[in-house]
Amino acid sequence: MTHQIAIESVLREKRLFEPDPAFARRANVPGQAAYRRLRKEAETDYQRYWARLAKEHVDWFTPWKKVLDWKPPFAKWFVGAKTNISYNCLDRHLEGPNAWRRNKAAIIWEGEPGDQRVLTFGDLHREVCKCANVLKGLGVKKGDRVAIYMPMVPELAVAMLACTRIGAVHSIIFGGFSADSIRDRVNDAKAKLVITADGGWRRGQIIPLKDTIDEALQGADSVKHVLVVQRTGQSILMKNGRDQWWHDQMKTASSDCPPAKLDAEHPLFILYTSGTTGKPKGILHTTGGYLVHTTVTAKYIFDLKEEDTYWCTADIGWVTGHSYVIYGILSNGVTSVMYEGAPNHPDVDRFWEIVDKYNVTILYTAPTAIRTFMKWGDKHVRKHSLASLRLLGTVGEPINPEAWIWYHRTLGKKRCPIVDTWWQTETGGILITPLPGCVTTTPGSATLPFPGIFADILDEQGKPVGTNQGGYLVITRPWPGMLRGIYGDRKRYKEQYWSKYKGIYLTGDGARKDKNGYFWIMGRVDDVMNVAGHRLSTMEIESALVSHPEVVEAAVVGRPDEIKGTAIVGFVTLEQGNEPSDALRQTLRQHVAKEIGAIARPDEIRFTESLPKTRSGKIMRRLLRDIAAGRGSVGDTTTLEDYSILAKLREAEEA
Ligand code: WT7
């Protein structure tokens, strides 16, 4: 059903937000003319352009012999060069003209219970060197895989950077995954060491990470040792010979550990992401290109300045946390804020308290979080000044215009540019985005490819589609941060991303381009429904539902329907103080028909207190599809954040 695409795009957003000249003057890419020059440079010779940026923004031990070796679908960037990411994130801020950064905050951390720690670049360097020596002592060598299953604590950053220091490959497994999922990932990567913690805090509760690891490691024979950070202090089992306390090991470790001089194509990390088949794919990233991509995009897109305090609210267990909590930010020598817990603990204004406490200047979060804040109500935001904020970013899914406008007005006080950044685990870094101060934005569009990135929208036959026609979003030339493969599965790598169009990367997203060339992402192609012969994006219908004043969040799925092929089912959460009713059901159906057209009118509206989400905030449409279709079993629910939602959704069905 998803393989003959001609997605009909029906939303039209007309509000435009011009760059503020005052912001533009001070921006790292200072305004439209500078932006056009950058684009021109990239379009003239993209390899030379990336090479220039690589020289200017990254330190290398040995220069490259060739910028790019491209034998589709296999790319090597900065061939022959040697570098080290922990060197770029740490050592270079302690030497030469930047030596003063030694005592600048690298990580400002806040635990959920309210405890705080600040690690300067000097502190972080010392901890990373010690940890690297601990890893060596436990038998970890260059190229070995280290699985990391940790809460959002500074030791997580230390562990990642320690791996990169010695050329070990980290595989971070998000703290919400179950024992079975961990076992699959540990076995797939044949990890030698696991780094974990006794537990972590979330909504006032302890998440028992070590217990889960113990269960996961039954049947994971590659693991020789488990290194355990003491975070919560509850009693856990320590297996003799296998398990080691972090603090014991660190006490005696030397803080002298020169960075390994690694090949630009040396593997950096594996990060598992779900594919259409259900078996997680180990996305493999390497050293040099990834570092260039994350460093440069962070600098230009977040307009990073020496004095910024930057906060990305993503968990490091997701790619956003890898690239834009740690690597791309620290390599620029900028302070990164890290928060351990939930946004509503102890109260729903925890984030705004953090912004004010540390004077956060740049905030990067997800549309689902933004909609949640809208639902909780503006008064919680208004209690705080937020005067320090100067730039806002979003990532993870298309942002519906209502949420964009709320972000702009209520959070940004109309003063902060918004960068809507499109990318994927596979892309390593941001690919489609406005540059603040340069690109006019419009709610719901990620606007234009970053200079040096070449994107297009193709039809089934591989021809570029016309203006405002939906099609497959593709990337037509290699880019430095691109995945180098699926770990241990060349065949799947080729098939999944490179088999539909020759030499062109298939993103799996549907999109359209407007008359200004702006990209509008329409969600995963798998989320596209065929309704009575017309293809519709679930996201566009959701956006229409959410634009109704009584609706705070909506998820739309298709249900098999005899006559139409697919019937549209909308799961809707109401703004506080509104009651579900039949009249409101009709109103909402009509509202969508009015916003988009009768073709998109939902056949069914179901009210629900909340939607099933992963802990990264993605709505689990797969589960909703099962519920909408009245199927009893709802498949794999290991990443679901709150199980009780499923029962409630089923109840709603009976009511
Ligand atoms: C998918 C990738 C990349 C970090 C988090 C997600 C969707 C991501 C946007 C955006 C519209 C977006 C796409 C993409 N997505 N950012 N700004 N606008 N859609 O990483 O889990 O690999 O998911 O998230 O569908 O393909 P991921």
Short mmCIF file of C-alpha atoms and ligand atoms in Angstrom, two decimals, residues 273 318-320 364 367 394-399 420-427 432 444 446 507-509 521-524 616 618, ligand 1:
data_model
loop_
_atom_site.label_atom_id
_atom_site.label_comp_id
_atom_site.label_asym_id
_atom_site.label_seq_id
_atom_site.Cartn_x
_atom_site.Cartn_y
_atom_site.Cartn_z
CA THR A 273 16.70 1.87 15.69
CA TRP A 318 18.67 8.49 21.37
CA VAL A 319 20.72 9.90 18.50
CA THR A 320 19.72 13.45 19.37
CA TYR A 364 16.22 22.04 21.82
CA PRO A 367 7.00 18.61 19.40
CA THR A 394 12.58 21.15 17.63
CA VAL A 395 13.19 17.64 16.36
CA GLY A 396 11.63 14.19 16.12
CA GLU A 397 8.43 14.60 14.18
CA PRO A 398 6.64 17.20 12.13
CA ILE A 399 5.61 20.04 14.41
CA ASP A 420 12.74 22.90 13.04
CA THR A 421 15.45 20.32 12.35
CA TRP A 422 14.79 17.22 10.27
CA TRP A 423 17.15 14.25 10.51
CA GLN A 424 17.35 10.59 11.51
CA THR A 425 19.45 8.15 13.50
CA GLU A 426 20.89 7.15 10.14
CA THR A 427 21.89 10.66 9.10
CA ILE A 432 17.06 19.87 6.72
CA GLY A 444 5.47 23.16 10.21
CA ALA A 446 11.86 22.32 8.32
CA THR A 507 14.85 8.26 4.01
CA GLY A 508 11.53 6.44 4.39
CA ASP A 509 9.72 9.75 4.87
CA ILE A 521 7.83 16.40 5.98
CA MET A 522 4.69 14.29 5.95
CA GLY A 523 5.89 11.58 8.29
CA ARG A 524 7.08 8.07 7.69
CA SER A 616 11.34 9.26 23.63
CA LYS A 618 6.96 8.97 19.77
C1 WT7 B 1 12.36 10.20 11.87
C2 WT7 B 1 13.71 9.79 12.42
C3 WT7 B 1 16.62 12.66 14.51
C4 WT7 B 1 16.30 12.70 15.87
C5 WT7 B 1 15.09 12.06 16.40
C6 WT7 B 1 14.42 11.02 15.61
C7 WT7 B 1 10.99 12.08 11.97
C8 WT7 B 1 12.63 13.79 12.81
C9 WT7 B 1 11.70 15.65 12.17
C10 WT7 B 1 11.28 16.97 11.86
C11 WT7 B 1 9.46 16.04 10.72
C12 WT7 B 1 10.92 14.57 11.72
C13 WT7 B 1 11.14 11.63 10.54
C14 WT7 B 1 12.44 10.87 10.54
N1 WT7 B 1 11.52 13.43 12.16
N2 WT7 B 1 12.74 15.12 12.85
N3 WT7 B 1 11.96 18.06 12.25
N4 WT7 B 1 10.15 17.11 11.12
N5 WT7 B 1 9.79 14.76 11.00
O1 WT7 B 1 15.29 10.05 15.13
O2 WT7 B 1 14.13 7.90 15.68
O3 WT7 B 1 15.79 8.05 13.77
O4 WT7 B 1 13.51 9.11 13.62
O5 WT7 B 1 11.76 11.16 12.75
O6 WT7 B 1 10.08 10.79 10.23
O7 WT7 B 1 12.55 9.93 9.49
P1 WT7 B 1 14.72 8.69 14.56
#
